[in-house]
Short mmCIF file of C-alpha atoms in Angstrom, two decimals:
data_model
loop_
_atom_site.label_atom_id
_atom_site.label_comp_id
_atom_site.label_asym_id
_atom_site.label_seq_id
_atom_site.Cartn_x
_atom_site.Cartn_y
_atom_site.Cartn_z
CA UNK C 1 264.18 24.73 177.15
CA UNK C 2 261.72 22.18 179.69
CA UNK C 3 260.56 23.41 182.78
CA UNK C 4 257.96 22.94 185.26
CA UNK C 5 254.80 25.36 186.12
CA UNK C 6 252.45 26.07 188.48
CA UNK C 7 249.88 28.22 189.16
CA UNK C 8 250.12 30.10 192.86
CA UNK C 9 249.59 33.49 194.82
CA UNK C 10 249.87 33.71 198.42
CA UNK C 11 247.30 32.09 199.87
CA UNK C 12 248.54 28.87 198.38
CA UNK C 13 252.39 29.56 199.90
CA UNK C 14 252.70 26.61 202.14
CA UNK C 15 251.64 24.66 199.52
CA UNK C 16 253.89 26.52 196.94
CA UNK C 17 257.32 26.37 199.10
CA UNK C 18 256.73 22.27 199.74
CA UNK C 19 256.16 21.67 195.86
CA UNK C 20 259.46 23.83 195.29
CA UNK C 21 261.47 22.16 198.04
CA UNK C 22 260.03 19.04 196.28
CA UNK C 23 261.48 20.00 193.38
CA UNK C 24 264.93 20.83 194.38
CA UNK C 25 265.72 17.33 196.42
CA UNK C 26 263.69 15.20 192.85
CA UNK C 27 264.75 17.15 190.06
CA UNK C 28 267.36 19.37 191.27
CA UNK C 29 267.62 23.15 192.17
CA UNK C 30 268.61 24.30 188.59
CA UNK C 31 265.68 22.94 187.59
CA UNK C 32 263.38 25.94 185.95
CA UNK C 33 260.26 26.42 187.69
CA UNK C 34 257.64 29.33 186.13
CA UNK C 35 255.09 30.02 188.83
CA UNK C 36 251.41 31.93 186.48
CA UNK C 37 249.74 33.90 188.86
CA UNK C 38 246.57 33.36 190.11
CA UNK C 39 245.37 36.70 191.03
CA UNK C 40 247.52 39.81 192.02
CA UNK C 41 248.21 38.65 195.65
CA UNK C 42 251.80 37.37 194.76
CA UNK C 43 254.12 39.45 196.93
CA UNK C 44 254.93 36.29 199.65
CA UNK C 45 255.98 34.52 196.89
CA UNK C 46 258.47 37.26 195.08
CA UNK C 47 259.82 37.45 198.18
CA UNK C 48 260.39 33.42 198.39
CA UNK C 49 261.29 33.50 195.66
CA UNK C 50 264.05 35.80 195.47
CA UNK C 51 266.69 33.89 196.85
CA UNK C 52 265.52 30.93 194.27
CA UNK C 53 267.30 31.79 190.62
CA UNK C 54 265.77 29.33 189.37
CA UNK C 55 262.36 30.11 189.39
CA UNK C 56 260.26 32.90 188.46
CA UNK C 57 256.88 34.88 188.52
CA UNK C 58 255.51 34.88 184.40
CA UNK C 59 254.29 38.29 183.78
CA UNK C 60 253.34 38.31 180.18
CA UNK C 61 250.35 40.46 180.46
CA UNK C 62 249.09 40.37 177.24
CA UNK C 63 249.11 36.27 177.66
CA UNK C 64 247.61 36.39 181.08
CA UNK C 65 244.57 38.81 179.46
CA UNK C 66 244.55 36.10 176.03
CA UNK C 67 243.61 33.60 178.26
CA UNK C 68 241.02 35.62 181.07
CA UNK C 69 239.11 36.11 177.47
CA UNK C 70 239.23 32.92 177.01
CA UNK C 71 238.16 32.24 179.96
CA UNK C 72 235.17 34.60 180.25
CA UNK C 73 233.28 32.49 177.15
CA UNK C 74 234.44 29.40 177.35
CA UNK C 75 233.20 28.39 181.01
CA UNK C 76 229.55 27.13 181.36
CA UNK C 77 229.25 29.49 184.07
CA UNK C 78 229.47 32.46 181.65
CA UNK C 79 226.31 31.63 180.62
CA UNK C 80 225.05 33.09 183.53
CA UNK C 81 226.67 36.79 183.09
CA UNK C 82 225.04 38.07 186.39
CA UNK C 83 226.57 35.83 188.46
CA UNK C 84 229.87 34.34 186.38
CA UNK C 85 232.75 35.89 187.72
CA UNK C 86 236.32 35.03 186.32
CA UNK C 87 239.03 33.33 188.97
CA UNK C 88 242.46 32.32 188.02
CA UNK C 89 242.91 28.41 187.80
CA UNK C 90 242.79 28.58 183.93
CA UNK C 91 245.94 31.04 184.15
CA UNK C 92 247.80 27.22 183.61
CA UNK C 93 246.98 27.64 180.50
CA UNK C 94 249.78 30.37 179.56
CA UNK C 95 252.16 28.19 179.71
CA UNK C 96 250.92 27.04 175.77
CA UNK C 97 252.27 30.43 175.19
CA UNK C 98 255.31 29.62 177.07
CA UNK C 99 258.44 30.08 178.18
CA UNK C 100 258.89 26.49 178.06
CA UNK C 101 259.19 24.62 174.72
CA UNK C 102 258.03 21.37 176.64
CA UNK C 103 257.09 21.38 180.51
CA UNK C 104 254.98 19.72 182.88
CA UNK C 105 252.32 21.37 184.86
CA UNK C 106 251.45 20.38 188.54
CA UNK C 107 249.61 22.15 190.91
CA UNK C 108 250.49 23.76 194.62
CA UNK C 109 249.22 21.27 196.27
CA UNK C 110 251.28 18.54 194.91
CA UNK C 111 255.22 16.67 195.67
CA UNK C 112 257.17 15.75 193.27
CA UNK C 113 258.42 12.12 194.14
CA UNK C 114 260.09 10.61 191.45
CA UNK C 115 262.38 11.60 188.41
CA UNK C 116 259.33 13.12 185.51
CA UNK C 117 262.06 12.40 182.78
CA UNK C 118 259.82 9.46 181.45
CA UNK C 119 257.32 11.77 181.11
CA UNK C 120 259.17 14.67 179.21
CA UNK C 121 260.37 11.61 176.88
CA UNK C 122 256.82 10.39 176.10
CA UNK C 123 256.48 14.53 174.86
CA UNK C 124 258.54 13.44 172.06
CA UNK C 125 255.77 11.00 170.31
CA UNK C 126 252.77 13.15 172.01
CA UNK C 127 251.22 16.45 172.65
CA UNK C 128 249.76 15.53 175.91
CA UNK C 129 250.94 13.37 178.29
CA UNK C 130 249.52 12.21 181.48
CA UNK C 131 249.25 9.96 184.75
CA UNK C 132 246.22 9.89 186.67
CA UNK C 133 242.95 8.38 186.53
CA UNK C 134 240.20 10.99 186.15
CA UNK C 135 238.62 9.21 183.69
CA UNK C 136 237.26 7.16 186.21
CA UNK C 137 235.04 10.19 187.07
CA UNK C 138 234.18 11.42 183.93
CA UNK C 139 231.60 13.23 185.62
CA UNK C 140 233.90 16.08 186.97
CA UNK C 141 234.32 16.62 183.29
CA UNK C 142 231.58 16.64 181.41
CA UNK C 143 227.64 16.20 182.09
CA UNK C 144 227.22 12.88 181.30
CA UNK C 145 223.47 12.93 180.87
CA UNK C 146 224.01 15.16 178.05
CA UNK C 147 222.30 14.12 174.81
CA UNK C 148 225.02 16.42 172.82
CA UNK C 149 228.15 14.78 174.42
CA UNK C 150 227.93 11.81 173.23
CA UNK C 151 227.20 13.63 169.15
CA UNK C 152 230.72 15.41 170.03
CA UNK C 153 232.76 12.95 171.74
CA UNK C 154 232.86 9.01 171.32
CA UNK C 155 231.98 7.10 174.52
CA UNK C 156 235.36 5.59 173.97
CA UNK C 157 237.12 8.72 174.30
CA UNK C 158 235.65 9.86 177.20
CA UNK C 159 236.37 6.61 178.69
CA UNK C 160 240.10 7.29 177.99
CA UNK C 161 240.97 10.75 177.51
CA UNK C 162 239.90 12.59 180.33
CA UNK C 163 242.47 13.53 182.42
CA UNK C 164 243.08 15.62 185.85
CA UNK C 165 244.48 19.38 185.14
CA UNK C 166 246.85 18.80 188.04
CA UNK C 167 249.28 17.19 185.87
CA UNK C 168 250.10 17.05 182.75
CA UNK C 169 252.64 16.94 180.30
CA UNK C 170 252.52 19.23 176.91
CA UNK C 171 254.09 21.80 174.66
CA UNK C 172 254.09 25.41 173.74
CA UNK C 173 252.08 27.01 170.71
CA UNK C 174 249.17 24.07 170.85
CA UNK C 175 247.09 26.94 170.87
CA UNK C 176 247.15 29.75 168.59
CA UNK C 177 244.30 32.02 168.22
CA UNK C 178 242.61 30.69 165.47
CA UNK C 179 242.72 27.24 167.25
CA UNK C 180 240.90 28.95 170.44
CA UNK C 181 238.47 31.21 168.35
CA UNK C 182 237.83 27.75 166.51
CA UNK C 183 236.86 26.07 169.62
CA UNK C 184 235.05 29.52 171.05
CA UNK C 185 232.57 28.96 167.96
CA UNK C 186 231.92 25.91 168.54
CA UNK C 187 231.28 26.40 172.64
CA UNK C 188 229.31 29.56 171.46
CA UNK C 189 226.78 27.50 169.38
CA UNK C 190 226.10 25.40 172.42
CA UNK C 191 228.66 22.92 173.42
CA UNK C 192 229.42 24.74 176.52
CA UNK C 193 226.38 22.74 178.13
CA UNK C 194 228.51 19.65 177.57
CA UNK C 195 230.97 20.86 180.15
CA UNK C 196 230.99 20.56 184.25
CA UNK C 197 229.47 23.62 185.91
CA UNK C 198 232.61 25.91 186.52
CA UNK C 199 236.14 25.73 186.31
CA UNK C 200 239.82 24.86 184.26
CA UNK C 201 239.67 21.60 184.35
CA UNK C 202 236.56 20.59 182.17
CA UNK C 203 237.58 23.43 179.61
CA UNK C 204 240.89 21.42 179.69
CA UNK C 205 239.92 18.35 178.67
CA UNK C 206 237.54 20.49 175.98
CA UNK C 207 240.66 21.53 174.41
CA UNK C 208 242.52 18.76 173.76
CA UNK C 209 239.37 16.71 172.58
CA UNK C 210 237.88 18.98 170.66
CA UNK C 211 241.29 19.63 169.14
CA UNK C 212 241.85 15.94 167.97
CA UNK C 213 244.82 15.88 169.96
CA UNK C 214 245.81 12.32 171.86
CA UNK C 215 246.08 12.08 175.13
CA UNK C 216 248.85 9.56 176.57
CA UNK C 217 247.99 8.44 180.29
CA UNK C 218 250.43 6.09 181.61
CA UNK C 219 247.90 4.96 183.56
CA UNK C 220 246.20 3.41 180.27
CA UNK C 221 249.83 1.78 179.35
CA UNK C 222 252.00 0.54 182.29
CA UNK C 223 251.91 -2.98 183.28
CA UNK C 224 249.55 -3.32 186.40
CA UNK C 225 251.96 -4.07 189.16
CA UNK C 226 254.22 -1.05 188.37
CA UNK C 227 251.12 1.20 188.41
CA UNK C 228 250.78 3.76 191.07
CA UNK C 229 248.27 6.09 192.88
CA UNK C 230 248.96 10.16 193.12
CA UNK C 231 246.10 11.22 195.73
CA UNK C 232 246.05 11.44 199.63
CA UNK C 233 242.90 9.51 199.61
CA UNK C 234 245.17 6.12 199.12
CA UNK C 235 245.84 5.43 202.61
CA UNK C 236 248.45 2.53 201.93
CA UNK C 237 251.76 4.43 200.11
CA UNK C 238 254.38 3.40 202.32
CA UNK C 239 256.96 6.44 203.07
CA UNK C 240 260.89 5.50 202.82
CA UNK C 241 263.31 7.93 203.53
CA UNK C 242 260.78 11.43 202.45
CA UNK C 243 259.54 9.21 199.29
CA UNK C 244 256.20 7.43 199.20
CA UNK C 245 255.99 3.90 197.34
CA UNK C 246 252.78 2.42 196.14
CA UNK C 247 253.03 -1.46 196.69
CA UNK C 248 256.98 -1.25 196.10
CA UNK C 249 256.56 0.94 193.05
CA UNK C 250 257.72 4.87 193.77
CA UNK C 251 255.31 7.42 193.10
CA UNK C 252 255.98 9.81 190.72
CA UNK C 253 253.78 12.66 192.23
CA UNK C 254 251.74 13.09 195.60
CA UNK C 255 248.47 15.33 195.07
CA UNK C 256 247.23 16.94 198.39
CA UNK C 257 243.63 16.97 196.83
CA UNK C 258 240.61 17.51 199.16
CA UNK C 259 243.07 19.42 201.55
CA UNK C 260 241.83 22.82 202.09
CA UNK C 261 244.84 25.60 201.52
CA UNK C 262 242.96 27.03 205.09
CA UNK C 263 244.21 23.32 206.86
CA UNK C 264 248.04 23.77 205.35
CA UNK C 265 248.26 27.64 206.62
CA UNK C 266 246.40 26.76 210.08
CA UNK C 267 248.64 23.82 210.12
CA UNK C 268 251.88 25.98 209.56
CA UNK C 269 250.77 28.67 212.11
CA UNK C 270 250.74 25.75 214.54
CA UNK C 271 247.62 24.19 214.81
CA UNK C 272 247.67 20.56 215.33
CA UNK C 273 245.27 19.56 212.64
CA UNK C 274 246.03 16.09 211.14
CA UNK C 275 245.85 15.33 207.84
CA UNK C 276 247.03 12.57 205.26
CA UNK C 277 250.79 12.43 204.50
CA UNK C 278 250.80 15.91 206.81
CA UNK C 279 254.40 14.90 208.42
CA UNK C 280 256.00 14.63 204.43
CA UNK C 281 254.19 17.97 203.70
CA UNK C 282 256.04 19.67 206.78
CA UNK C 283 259.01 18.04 205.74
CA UNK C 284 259.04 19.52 202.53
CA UNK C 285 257.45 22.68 203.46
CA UNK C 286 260.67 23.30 206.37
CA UNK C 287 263.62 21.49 204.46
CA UNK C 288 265.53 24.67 204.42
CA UNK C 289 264.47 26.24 207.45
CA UNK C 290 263.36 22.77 209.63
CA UNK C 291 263.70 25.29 212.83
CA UNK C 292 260.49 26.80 211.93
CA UNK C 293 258.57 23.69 212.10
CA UNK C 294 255.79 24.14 214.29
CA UNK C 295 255.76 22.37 217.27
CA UNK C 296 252.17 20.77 218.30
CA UNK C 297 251.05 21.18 221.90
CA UNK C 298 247.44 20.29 221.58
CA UNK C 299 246.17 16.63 220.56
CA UNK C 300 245.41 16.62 216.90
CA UNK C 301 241.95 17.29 215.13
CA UNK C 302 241.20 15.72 212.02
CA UNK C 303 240.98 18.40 208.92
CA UNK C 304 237.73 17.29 208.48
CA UNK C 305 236.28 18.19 211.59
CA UNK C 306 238.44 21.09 212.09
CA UNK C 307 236.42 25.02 212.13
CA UNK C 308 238.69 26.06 209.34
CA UNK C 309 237.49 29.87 209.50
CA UNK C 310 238.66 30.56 212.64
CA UNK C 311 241.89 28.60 212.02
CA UNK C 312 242.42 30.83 208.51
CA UNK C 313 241.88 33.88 210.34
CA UNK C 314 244.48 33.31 213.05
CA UNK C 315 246.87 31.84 210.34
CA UNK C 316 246.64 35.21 208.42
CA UNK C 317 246.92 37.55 211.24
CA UNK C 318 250.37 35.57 212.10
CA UNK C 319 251.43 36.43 208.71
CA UNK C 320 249.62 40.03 208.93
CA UNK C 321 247.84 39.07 206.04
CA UNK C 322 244.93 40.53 207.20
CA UNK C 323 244.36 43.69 210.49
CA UNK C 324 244.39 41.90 213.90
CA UNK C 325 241.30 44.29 214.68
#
């Protein structure tokens, strides 16, 4: 069986309920959707969903500890045992133990805009299949001023390989435990200084490099004038009837990246804080229940110049998320 994960708790529900709306108008609402949880706080989402059969909470424990290990020695940061402490981003990575034979992973803070059948098809000839252009920003990946990245990795494969860990395409049982305590040695003996400061992404892209295995980026392969962007920072998609086009070409994702979780849950506790592509995020975040769209009475501020604590903090006591005090 396919299927599509993510990787939520409940301070990413806004987020969570627009991708899944998303979901149901693109792919259709028998589509399976696993949800790996970032921490424990999960109970706004069982509650979501609840009255969604297709889609469920994965709680293989012994998985979700596998890959905490993991984690715990395979992040630069662990280097630093004082001050490391584990978070839950690389929790993605159960879904190589499944329940999906073949899915695609995209995060929260993403729409799903287009059909991703091209990209389960592409599965078939790869392990790995992707459509973004991190490798632009190689950077975010790996320390490029490090003498040992270049012994490890090719400059050519940096070049093309990297790849956001906000989508991607792949399979289940890439990696067994020998395969991780393989690449644990070799992280142990000091290639962990290759990799960005903290988090799942650079660990990511460790994986499947390290691991010989090719990456596919449709971004590498498509004709130029049928390519498209993914990110809110491209100002110019033009939106048609709840899809966004890039330069006549249909996206196949929108990633909310750079938007603060805080600005979405301010936003949906009706604060009038603007943001790129905010009125196709409402859209999708109310499609089934569009009479609890907030309605904005104050001019807008601009997420970037908006004091996001005191917004959180009112956005959570609406949701008595945390004591009104």
């Amino acid at each position: 069986m396919n299927g599509i994960c993510t990787l939520a708790n409940d301070y990413v529900f806004d987020q969570l309920v627009a991708l899944l709306n998303s979901i149901d108008v693109i792919l259709g609402k028998e589509t399976p959707v696993c949800i790996y949880p970032f921490d424990d706080q999960t109970q706004r989402i069982a509650d979501e969903i609840a009255k969604r059969p297709n889609v469920f909470l994965y709680d293989n424990q012994t998985s979700i500890n596998r890959w905490d290990k993991f984690m715990l020695e395979a992040s630069p940061a662990s280097m630093n045992k004082n001050k490391y402490r584990i978070y839950g981003g690389h929790r993605r990575f159960c879904a190589f133990d499944g329940p999906f034979e073949q899915f695609v992973y995209l995060d929260a803070d993403t729409l799903v805009m287009n059909s991703l059948d091209f990209i389960f098809q592409k599965l078939d000839e790869y392990n790995c299949v992707v459509y973004d252009f991190q490798f632009k920003h190689p950077d975010k990946v790996y320390k490029i001023n490090s003498v040992k990245l270049l012994q490890i990795f090719e400059k050519n494969r940096i070049l093309t390989e990297i790849f956001c860990s906000g989508f991607y395409a792949s399979k289940k049982g890439l990696f067994e435990p020998e395969k991780l305590d393989n690449l644990l040695s070799n992280l142990r003996a000091g290639e962990r200084e290759i990799l960005y400061l903290t988090g799942d992404q650079p660990v990511l892209n460790y994986m499947f490099m390290r691991s010989g295995i090719p990456v596919y980026n449709f971004a590498h392969h498509l004709p130029s004038h049928q390519i498209t962007g993914n990110s809110v920072t491209s100002e110019h998609f033009e939106e048609k009837d709840k899809i966004l086009y890039d330069k006549g070409n249909r996206l196949t994702y929108l990633h909310y990246i750079g938007i603060s979780p805080n600005i979405n849950q301010a936003v949906c506790a009706g604060e009038n804080i603007e943001f790129p592509y905010r009125d196709l995020f409402l859209y999708y975040r109310y499609l089934h229940e569009p009479e609890k769209r907030p309605v904005f009475k104050n001019p807008p501020k601009n997420y970037n110049d908006a004091p996001v604590q005191n917004l959180l903090t009112k956005a959570l006591q609406k949701f008595k998320l945390i004591n009104q005090g």
